[in-house]
CHARMM-style PDB file with segment names, atoms N, HN, CA, C and O in Angstrom:
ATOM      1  N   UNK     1      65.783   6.078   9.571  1.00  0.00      PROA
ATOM      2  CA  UNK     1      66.908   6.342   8.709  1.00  0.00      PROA
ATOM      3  C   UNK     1      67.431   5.024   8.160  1.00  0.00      PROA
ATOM      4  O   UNK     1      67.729   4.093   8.908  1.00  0.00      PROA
ATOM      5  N   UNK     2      67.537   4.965   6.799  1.00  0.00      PROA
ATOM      6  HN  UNK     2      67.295   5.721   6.191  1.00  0.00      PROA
ATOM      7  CA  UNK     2      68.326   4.226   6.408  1.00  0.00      PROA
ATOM      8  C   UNK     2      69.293   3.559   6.813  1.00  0.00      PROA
ATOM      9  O   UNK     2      70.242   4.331   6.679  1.00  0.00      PROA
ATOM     10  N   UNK     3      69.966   1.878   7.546  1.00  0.00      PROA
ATOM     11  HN  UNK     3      69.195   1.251   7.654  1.00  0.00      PROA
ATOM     12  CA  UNK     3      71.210   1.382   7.679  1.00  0.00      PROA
ATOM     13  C   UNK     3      71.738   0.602   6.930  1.00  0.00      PROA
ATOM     14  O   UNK     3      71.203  -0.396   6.447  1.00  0.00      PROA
ATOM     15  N   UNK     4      73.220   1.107   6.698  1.00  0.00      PROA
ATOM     16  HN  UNK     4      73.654   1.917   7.091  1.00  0.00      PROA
ATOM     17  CA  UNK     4      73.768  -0.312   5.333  1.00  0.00      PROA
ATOM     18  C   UNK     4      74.852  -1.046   6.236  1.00  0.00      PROA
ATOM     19  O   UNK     4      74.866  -1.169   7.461  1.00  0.00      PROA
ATOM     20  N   UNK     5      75.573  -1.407   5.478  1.00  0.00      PROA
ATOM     21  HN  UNK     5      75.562  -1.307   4.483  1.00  0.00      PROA
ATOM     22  CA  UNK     5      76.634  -2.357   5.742  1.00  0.00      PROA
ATOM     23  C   UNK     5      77.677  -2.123   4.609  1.00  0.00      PROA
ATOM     24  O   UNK     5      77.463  -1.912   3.415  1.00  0.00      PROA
ATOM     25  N   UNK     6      79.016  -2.227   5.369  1.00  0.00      PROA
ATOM     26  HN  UNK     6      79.190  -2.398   6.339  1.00  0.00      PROA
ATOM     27  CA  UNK     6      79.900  -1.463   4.047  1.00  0.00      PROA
ATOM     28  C   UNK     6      80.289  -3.083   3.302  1.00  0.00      PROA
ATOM     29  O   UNK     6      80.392  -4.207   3.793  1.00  0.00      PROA
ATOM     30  N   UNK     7      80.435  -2.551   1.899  1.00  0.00      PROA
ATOM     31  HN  UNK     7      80.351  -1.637   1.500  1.00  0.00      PROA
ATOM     32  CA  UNK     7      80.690  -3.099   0.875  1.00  0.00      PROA
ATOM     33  C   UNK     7      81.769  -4.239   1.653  1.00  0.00      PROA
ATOM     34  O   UNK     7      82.275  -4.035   2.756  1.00  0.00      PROA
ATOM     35  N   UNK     8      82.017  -5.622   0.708  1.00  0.00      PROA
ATOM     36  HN  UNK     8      81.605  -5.788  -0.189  1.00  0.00      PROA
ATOM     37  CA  UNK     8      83.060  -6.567   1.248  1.00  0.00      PROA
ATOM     38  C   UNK     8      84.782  -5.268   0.715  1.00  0.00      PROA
ATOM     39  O   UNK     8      85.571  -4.898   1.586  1.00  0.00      PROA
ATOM     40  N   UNK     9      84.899  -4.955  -0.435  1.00  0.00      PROA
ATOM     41  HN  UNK     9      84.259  -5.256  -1.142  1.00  0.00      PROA
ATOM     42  CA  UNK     9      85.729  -4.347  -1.036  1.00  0.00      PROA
ATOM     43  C   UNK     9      86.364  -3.287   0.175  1.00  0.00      PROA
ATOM     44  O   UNK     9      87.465  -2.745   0.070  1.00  0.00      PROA
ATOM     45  N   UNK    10      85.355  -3.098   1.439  1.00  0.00      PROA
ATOM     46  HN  UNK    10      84.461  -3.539   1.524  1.00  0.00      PROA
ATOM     47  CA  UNK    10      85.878  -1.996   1.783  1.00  0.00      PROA
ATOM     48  C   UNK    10      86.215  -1.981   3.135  1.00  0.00      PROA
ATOM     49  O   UNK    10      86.781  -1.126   3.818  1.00  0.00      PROA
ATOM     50  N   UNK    11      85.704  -3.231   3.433  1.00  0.00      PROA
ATOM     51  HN  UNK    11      85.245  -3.925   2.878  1.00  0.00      PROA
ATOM     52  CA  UNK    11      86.669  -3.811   4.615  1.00  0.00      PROA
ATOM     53  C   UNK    11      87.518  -4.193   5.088  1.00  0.00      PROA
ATOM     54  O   UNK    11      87.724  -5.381   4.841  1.00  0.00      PROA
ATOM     55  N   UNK    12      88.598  -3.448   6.098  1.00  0.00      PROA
ATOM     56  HN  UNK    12      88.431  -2.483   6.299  1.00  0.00      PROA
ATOM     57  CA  UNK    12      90.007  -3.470   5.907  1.00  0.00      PROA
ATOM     58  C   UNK    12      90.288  -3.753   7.422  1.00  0.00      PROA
ATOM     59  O   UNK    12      91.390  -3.361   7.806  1.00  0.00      PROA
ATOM     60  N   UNK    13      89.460  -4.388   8.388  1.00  0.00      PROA
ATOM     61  HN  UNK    13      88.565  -4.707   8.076  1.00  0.00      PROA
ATOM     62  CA  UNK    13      89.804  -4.715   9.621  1.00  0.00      PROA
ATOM     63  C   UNK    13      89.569  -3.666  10.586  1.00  0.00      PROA
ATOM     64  O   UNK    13      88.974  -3.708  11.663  1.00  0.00      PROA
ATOM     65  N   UNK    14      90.345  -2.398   9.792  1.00  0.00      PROA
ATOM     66  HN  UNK    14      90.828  -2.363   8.917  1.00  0.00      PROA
ATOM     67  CA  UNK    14      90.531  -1.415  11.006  1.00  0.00      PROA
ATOM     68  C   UNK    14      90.088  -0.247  11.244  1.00  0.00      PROA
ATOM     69  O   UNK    14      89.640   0.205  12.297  1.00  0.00      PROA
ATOM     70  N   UNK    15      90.291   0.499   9.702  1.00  0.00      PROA
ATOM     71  HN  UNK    15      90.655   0.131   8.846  1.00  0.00      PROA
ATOM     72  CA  UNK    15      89.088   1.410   9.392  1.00  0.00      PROA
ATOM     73  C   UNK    15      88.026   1.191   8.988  1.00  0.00      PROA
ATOM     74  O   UNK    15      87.295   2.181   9.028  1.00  0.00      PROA
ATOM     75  N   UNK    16      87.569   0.281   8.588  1.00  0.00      PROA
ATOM     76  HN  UNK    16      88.163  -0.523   8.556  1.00  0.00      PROA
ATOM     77  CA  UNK    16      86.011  -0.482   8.230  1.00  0.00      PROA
ATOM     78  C   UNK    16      86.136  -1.849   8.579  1.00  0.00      PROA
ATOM     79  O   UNK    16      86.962  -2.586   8.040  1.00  0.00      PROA
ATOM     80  N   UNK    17      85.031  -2.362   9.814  1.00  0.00      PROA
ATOM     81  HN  UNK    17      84.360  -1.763  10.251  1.00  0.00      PROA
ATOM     82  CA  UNK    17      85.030  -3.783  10.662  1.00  0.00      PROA
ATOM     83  C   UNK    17      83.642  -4.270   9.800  1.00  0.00      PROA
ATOM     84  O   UNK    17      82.829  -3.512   9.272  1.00  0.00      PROA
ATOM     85  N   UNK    18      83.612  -5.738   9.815  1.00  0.00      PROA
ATOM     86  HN  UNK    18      84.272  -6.354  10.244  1.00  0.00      PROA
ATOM     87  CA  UNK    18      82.471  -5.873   9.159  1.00  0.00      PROA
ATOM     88  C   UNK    18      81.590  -5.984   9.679  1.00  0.00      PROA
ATOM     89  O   UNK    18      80.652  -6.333   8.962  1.00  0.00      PROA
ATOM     90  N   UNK    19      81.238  -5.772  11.292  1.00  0.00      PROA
ATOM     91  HN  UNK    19      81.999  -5.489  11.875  1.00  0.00      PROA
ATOM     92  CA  UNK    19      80.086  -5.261  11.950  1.00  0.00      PROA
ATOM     93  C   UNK    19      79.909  -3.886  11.551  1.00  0.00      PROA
ATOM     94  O   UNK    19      78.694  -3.844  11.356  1.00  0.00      PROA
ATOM     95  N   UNK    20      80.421  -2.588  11.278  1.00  0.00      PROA
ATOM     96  HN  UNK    20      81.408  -2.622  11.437  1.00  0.00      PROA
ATOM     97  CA  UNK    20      80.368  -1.958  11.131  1.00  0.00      PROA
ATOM     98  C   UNK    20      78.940  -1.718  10.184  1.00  0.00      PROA
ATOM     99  O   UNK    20      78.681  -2.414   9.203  1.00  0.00      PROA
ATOM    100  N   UNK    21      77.970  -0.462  10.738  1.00  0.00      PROA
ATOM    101  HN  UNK    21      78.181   0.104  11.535  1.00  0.00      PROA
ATOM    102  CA  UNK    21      76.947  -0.060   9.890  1.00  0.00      PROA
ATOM    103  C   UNK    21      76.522   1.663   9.785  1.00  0.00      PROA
ATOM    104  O   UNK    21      76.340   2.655  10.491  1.00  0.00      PROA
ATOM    105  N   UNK    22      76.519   1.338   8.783  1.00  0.00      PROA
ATOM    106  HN  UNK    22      76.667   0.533   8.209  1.00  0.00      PROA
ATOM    107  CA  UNK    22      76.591   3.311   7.782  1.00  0.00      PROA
ATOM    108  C   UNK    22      74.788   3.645   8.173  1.00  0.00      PROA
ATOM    109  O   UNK    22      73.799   2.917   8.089  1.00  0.00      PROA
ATOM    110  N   UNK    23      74.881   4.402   8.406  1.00  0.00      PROA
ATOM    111  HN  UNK    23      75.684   4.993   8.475  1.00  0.00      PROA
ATOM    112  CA  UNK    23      73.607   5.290   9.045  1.00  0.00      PROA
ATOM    113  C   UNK    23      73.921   6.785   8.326  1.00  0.00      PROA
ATOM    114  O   UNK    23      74.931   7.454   8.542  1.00  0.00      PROA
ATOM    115  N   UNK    24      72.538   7.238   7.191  1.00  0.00      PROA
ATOM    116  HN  UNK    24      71.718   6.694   7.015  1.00  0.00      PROA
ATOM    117  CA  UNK    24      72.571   8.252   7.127  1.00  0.00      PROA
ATOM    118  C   UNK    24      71.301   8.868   8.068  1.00  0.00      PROA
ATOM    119  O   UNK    24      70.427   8.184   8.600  1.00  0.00      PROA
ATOM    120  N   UNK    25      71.436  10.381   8.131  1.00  0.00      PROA
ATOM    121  HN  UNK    25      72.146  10.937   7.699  1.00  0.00      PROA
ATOM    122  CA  UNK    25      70.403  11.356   8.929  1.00  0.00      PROA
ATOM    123  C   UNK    25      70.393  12.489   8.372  1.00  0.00      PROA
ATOM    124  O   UNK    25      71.290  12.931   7.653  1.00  0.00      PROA
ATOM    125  N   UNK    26      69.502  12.967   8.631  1.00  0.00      PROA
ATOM    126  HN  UNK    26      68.773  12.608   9.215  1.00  0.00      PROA
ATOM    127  CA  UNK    26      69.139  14.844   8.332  1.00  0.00      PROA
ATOM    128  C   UNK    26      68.608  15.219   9.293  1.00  0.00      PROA
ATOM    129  O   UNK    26      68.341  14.541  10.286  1.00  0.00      PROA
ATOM    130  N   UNK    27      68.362  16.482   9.095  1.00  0.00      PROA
ATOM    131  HN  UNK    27      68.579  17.032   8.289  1.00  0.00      PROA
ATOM    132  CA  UNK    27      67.968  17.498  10.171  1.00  0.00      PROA
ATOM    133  C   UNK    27      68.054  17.223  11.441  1.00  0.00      PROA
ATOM    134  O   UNK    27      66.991  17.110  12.051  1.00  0.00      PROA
ATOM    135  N   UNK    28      69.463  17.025  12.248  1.00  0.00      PROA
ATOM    136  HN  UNK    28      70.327  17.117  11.752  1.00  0.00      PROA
ATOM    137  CA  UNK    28      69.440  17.188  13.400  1.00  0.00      PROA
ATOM    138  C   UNK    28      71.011  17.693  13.243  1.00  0.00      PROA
ATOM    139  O   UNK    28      71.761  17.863  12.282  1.00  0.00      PROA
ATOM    140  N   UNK    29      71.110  17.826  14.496  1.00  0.00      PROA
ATOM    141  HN  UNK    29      70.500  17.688  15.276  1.00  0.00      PROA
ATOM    142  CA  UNK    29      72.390  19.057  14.789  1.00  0.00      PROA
ATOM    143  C   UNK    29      73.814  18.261  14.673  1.00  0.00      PROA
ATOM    144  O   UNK    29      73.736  17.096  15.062  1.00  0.00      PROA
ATOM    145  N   UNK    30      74.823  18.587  14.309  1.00  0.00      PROA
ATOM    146  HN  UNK    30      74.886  19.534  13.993  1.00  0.00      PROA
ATOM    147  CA  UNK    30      75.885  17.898  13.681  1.00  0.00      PROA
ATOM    148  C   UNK    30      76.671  16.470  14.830  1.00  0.00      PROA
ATOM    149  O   UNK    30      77.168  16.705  15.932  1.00  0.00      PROA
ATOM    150  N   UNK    31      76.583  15.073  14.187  1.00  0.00      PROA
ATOM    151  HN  UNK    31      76.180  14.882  13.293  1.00  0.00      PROA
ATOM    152  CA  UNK    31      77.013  14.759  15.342  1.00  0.00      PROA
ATOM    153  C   UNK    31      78.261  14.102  15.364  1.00  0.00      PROA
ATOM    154  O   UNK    31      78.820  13.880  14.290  1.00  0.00      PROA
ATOM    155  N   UNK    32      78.813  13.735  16.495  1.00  0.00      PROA
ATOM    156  HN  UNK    32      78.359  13.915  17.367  1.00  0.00      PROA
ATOM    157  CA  UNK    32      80.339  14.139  16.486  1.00  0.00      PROA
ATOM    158  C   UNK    32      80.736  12.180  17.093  1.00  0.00      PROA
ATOM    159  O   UNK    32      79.981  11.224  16.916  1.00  0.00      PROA
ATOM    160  N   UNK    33      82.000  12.154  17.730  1.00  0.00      PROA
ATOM    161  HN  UNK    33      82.613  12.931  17.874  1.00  0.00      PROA
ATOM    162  CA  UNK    33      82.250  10.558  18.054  1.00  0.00      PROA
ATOM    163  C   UNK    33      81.753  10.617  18.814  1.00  0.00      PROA
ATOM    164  O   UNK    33      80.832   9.833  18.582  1.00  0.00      PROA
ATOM    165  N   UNK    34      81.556  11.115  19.988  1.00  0.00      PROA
ATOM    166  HN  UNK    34      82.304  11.751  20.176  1.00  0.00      PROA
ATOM    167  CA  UNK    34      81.230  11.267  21.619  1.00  0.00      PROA
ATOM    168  C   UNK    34      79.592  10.850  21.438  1.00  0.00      PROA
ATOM    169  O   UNK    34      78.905  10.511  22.401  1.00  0.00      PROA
ATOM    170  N   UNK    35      79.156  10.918  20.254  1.00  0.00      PROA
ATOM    171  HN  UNK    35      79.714  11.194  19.471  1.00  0.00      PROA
ATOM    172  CA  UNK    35      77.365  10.581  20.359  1.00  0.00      PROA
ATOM    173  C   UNK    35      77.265   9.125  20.325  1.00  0.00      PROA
ATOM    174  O   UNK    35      78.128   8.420  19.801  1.00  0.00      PROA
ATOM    175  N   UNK    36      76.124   8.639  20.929  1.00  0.00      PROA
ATOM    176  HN  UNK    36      75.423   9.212  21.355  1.00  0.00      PROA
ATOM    177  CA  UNK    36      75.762   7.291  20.361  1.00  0.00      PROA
ATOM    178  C   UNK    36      74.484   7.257  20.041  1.00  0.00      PROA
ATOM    179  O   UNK    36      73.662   8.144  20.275  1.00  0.00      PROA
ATOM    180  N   UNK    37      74.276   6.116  19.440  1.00  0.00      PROA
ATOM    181  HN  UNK    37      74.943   5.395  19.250  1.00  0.00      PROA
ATOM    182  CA  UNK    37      73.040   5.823  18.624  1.00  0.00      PROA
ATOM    183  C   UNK    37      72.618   4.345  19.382  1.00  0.00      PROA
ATOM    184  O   UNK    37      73.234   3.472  19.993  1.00  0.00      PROA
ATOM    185  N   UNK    38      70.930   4.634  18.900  1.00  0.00      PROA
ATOM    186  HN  UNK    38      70.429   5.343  18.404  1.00  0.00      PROA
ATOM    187  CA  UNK    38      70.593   2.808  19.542  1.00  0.00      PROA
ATOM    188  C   UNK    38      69.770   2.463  18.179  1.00  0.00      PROA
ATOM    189  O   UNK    38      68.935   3.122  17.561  1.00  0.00      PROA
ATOM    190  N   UNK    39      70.164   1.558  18.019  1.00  0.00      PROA
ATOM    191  HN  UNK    39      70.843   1.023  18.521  1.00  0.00      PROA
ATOM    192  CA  UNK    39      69.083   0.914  16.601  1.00  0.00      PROA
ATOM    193  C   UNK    39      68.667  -0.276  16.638  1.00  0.00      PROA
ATOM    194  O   UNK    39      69.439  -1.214  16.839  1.00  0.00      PROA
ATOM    195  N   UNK    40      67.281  -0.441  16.435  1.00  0.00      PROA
ATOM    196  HN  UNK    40      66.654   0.321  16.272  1.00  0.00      PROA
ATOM    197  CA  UNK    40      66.526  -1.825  17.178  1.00  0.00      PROA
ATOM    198  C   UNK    40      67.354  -2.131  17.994  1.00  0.00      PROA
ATOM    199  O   UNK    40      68.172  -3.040  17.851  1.00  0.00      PROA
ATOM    200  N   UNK    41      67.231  -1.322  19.064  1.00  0.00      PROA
ATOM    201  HN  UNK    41      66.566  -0.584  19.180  1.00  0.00      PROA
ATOM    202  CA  UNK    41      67.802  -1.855  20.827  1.00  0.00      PROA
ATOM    203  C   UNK    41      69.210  -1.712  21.299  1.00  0.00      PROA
ATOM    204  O   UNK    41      69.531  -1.410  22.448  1.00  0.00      PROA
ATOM    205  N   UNK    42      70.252  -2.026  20.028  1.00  0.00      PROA
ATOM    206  HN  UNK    42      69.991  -2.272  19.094  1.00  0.00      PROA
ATOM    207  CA  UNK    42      71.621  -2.336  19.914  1.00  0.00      PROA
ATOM    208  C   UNK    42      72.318  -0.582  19.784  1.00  0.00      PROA
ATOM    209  O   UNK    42      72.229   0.319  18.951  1.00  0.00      PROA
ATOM    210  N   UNK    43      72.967  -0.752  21.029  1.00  0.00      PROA
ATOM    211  HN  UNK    43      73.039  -1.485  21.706  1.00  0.00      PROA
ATOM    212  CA  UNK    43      74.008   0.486  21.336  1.00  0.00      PROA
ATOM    213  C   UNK    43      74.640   1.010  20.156  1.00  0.00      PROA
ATOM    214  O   UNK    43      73.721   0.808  19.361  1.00  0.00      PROA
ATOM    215  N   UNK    44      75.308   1.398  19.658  1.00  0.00      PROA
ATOM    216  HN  UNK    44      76.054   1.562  20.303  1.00  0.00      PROA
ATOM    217  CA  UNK    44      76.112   1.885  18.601  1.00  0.00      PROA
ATOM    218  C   UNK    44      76.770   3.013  18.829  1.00  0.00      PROA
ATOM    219  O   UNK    44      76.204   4.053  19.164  1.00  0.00      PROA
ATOM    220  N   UNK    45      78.454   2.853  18.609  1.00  0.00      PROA
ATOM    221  HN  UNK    45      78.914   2.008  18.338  1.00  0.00      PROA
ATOM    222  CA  UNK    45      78.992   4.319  18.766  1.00  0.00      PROA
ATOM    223  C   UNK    45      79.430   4.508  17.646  1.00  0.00      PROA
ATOM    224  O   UNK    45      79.742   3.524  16.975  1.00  0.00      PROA
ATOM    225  N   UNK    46      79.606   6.039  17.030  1.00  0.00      PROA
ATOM    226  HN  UNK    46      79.352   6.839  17.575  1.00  0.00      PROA
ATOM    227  CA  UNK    46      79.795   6.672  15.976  1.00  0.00      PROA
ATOM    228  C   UNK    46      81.348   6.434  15.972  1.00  0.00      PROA
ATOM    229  O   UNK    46      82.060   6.781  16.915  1.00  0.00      PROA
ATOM    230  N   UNK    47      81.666   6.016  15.208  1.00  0.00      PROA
ATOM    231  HN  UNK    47      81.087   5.734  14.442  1.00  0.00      PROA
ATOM    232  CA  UNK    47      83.390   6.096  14.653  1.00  0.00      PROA
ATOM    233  C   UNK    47      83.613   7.068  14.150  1.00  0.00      PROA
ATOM    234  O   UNK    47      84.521   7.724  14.660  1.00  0.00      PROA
ATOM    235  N   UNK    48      82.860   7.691  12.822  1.00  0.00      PROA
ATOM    236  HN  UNK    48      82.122   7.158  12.407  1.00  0.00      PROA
ATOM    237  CA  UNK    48      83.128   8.421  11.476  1.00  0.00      PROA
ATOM    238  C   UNK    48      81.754   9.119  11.428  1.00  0.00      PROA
ATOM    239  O   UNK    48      80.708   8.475  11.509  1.00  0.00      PROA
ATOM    240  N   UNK    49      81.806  10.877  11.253  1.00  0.00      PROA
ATOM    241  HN  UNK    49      82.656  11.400  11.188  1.00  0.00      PROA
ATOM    242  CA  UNK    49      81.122  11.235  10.254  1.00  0.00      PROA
ATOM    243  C   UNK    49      81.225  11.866   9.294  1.00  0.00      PROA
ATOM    244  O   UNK    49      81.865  12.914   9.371  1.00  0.00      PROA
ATOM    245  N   UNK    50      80.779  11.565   8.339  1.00  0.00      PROA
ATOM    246  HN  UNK    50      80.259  10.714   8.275  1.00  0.00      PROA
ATOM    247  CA  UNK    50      80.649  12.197   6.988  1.00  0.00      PROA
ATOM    248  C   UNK    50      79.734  13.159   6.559  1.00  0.00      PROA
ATOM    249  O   UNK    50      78.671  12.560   6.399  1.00  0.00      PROA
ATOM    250  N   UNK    51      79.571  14.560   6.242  1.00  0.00      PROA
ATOM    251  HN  UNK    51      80.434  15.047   6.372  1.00  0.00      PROA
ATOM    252  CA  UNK    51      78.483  15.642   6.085  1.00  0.00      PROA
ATOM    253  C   UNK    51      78.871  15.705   4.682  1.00  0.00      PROA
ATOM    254  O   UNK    51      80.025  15.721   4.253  1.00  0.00      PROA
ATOM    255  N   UNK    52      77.410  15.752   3.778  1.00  0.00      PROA
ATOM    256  HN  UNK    52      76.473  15.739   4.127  1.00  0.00      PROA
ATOM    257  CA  UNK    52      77.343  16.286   2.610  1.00  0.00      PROA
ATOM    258  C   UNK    52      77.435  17.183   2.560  1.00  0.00      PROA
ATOM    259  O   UNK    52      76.893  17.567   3.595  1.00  0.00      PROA
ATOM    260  N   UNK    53      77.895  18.309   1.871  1.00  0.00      PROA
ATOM    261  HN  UNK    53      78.336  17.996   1.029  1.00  0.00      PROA
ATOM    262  CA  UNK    53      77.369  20.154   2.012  1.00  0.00      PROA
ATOM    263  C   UNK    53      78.090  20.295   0.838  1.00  0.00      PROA
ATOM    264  O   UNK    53      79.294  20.472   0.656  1.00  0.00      PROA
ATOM    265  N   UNK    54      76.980  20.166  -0.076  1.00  0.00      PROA
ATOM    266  HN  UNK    54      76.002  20.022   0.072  1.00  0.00      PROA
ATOM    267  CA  UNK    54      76.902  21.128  -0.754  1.00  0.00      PROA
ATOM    268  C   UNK    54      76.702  22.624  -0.778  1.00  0.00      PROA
ATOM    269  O   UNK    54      75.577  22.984  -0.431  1.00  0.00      PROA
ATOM    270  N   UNK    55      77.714  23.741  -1.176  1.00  0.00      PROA
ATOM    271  HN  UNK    55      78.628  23.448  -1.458  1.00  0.00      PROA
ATOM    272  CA  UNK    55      77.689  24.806  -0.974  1.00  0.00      PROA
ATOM    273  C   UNK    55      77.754  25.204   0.414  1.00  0.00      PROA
ATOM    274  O   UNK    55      76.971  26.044   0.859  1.00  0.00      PROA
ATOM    275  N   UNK    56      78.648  24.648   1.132  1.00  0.00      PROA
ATOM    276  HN  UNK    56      79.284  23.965   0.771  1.00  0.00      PROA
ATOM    277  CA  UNK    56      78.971  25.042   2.286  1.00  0.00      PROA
ATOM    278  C   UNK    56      77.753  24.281   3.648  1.00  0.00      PROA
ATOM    279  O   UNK    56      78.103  24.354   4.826  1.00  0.00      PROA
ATOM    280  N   UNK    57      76.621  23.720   3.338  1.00  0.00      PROA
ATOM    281  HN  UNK    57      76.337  23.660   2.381  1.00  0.00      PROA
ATOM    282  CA  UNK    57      75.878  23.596   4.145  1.00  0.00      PROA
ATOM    283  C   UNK    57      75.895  22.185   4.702  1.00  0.00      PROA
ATOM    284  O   UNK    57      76.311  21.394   3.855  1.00  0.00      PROA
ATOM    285  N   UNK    58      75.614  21.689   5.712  1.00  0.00      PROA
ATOM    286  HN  UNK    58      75.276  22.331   6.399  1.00  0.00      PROA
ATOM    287  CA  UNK    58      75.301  20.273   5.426  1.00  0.00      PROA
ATOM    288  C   UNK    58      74.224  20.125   5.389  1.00  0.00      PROA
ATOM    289  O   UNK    58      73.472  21.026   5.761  1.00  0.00      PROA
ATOM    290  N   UNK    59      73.657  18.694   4.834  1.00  0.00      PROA
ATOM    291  HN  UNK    59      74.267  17.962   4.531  1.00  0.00      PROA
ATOM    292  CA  UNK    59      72.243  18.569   4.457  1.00  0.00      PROA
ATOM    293  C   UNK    59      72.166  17.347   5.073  1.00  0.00      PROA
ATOM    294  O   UNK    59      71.234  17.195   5.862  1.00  0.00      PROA
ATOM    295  N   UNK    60      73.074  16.272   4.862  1.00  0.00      PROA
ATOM    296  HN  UNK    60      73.831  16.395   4.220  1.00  0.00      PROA
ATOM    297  CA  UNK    60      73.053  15.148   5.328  1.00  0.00      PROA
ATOM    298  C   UNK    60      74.558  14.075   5.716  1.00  0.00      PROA
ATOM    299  O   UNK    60      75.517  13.874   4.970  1.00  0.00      PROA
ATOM    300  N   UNK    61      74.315  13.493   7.211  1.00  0.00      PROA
ATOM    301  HN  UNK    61      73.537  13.657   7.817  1.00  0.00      PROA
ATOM    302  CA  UNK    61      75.219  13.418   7.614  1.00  0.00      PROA
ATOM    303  C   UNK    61      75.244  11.458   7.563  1.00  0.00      PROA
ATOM    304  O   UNK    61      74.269  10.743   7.795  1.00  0.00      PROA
ATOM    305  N   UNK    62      76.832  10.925   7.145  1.00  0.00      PROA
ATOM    306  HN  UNK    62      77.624  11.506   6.957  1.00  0.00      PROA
ATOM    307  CA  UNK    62      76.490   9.480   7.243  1.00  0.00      PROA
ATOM    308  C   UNK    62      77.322   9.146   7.856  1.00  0.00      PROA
ATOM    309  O   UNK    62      78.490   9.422   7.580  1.00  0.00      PROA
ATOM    310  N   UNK    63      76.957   8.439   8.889  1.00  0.00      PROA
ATOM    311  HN  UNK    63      76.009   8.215   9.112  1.00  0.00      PROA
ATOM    312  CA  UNK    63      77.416   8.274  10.022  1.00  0.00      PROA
ATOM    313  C   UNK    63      78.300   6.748  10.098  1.00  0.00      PROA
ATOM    314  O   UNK    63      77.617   5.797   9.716  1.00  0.00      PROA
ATOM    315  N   UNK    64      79.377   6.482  10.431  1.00  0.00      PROA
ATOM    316  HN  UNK    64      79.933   7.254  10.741  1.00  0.00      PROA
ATOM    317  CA  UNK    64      79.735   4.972  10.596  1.00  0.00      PROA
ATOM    318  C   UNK    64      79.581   4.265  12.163  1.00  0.00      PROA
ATOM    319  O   UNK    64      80.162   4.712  13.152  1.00  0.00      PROA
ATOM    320  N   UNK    65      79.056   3.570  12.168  1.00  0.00      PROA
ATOM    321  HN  UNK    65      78.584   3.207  11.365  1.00  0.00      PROA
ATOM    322  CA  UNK    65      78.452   2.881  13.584  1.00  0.00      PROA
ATOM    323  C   UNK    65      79.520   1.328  13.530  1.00  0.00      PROA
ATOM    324  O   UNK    65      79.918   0.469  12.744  1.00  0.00      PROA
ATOM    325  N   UNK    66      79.597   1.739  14.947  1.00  0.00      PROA
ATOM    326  HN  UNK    66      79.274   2.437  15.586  1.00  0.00      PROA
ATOM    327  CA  UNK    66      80.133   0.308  15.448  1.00  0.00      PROA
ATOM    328  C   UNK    66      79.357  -0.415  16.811  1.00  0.00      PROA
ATOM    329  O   UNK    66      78.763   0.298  17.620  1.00  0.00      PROA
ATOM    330  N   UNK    67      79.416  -1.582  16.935  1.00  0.00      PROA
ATOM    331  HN  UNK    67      79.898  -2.161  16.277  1.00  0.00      PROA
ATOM    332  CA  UNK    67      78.573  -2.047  18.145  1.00  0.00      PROA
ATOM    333  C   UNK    67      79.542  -2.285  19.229  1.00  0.00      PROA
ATOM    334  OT1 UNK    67      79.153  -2.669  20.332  1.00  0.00      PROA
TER     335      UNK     67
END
């Protein structure tokens, strides 16, 4: 899956840290703060997710990661 890094514009200390990294995903089951992620090795807990759904569904979820 894709990882970014949020924009300088959108870093505000507290709701967006500039470690902070945006992870999108599909097809897996909706995930919530309580999940974590490991990416090349490095722990990551979910702060934020975001679900696309169009027409009620989600299709794809982008996730905000913190280390």
């Amino acid at each position: 899956f894709p990882v970014t890094i949020p924009e300088q514009n959108e870093i505000d200390g507290t709701t967006v840290q500039a470690n902070d990294r945006r992870i999108k995903t599909i097809n897996i089951p909706r995930p919530t703060t309580a999940d974590k992620l490991i990416v090349n090795g490095t722990p990551l807990t979910i702060v934020n997710v975001m679900p696309t759904e169009p027409g009620g569904v989600a299709l794809v979820y982008t996730l905000q990661c913190r280390a």
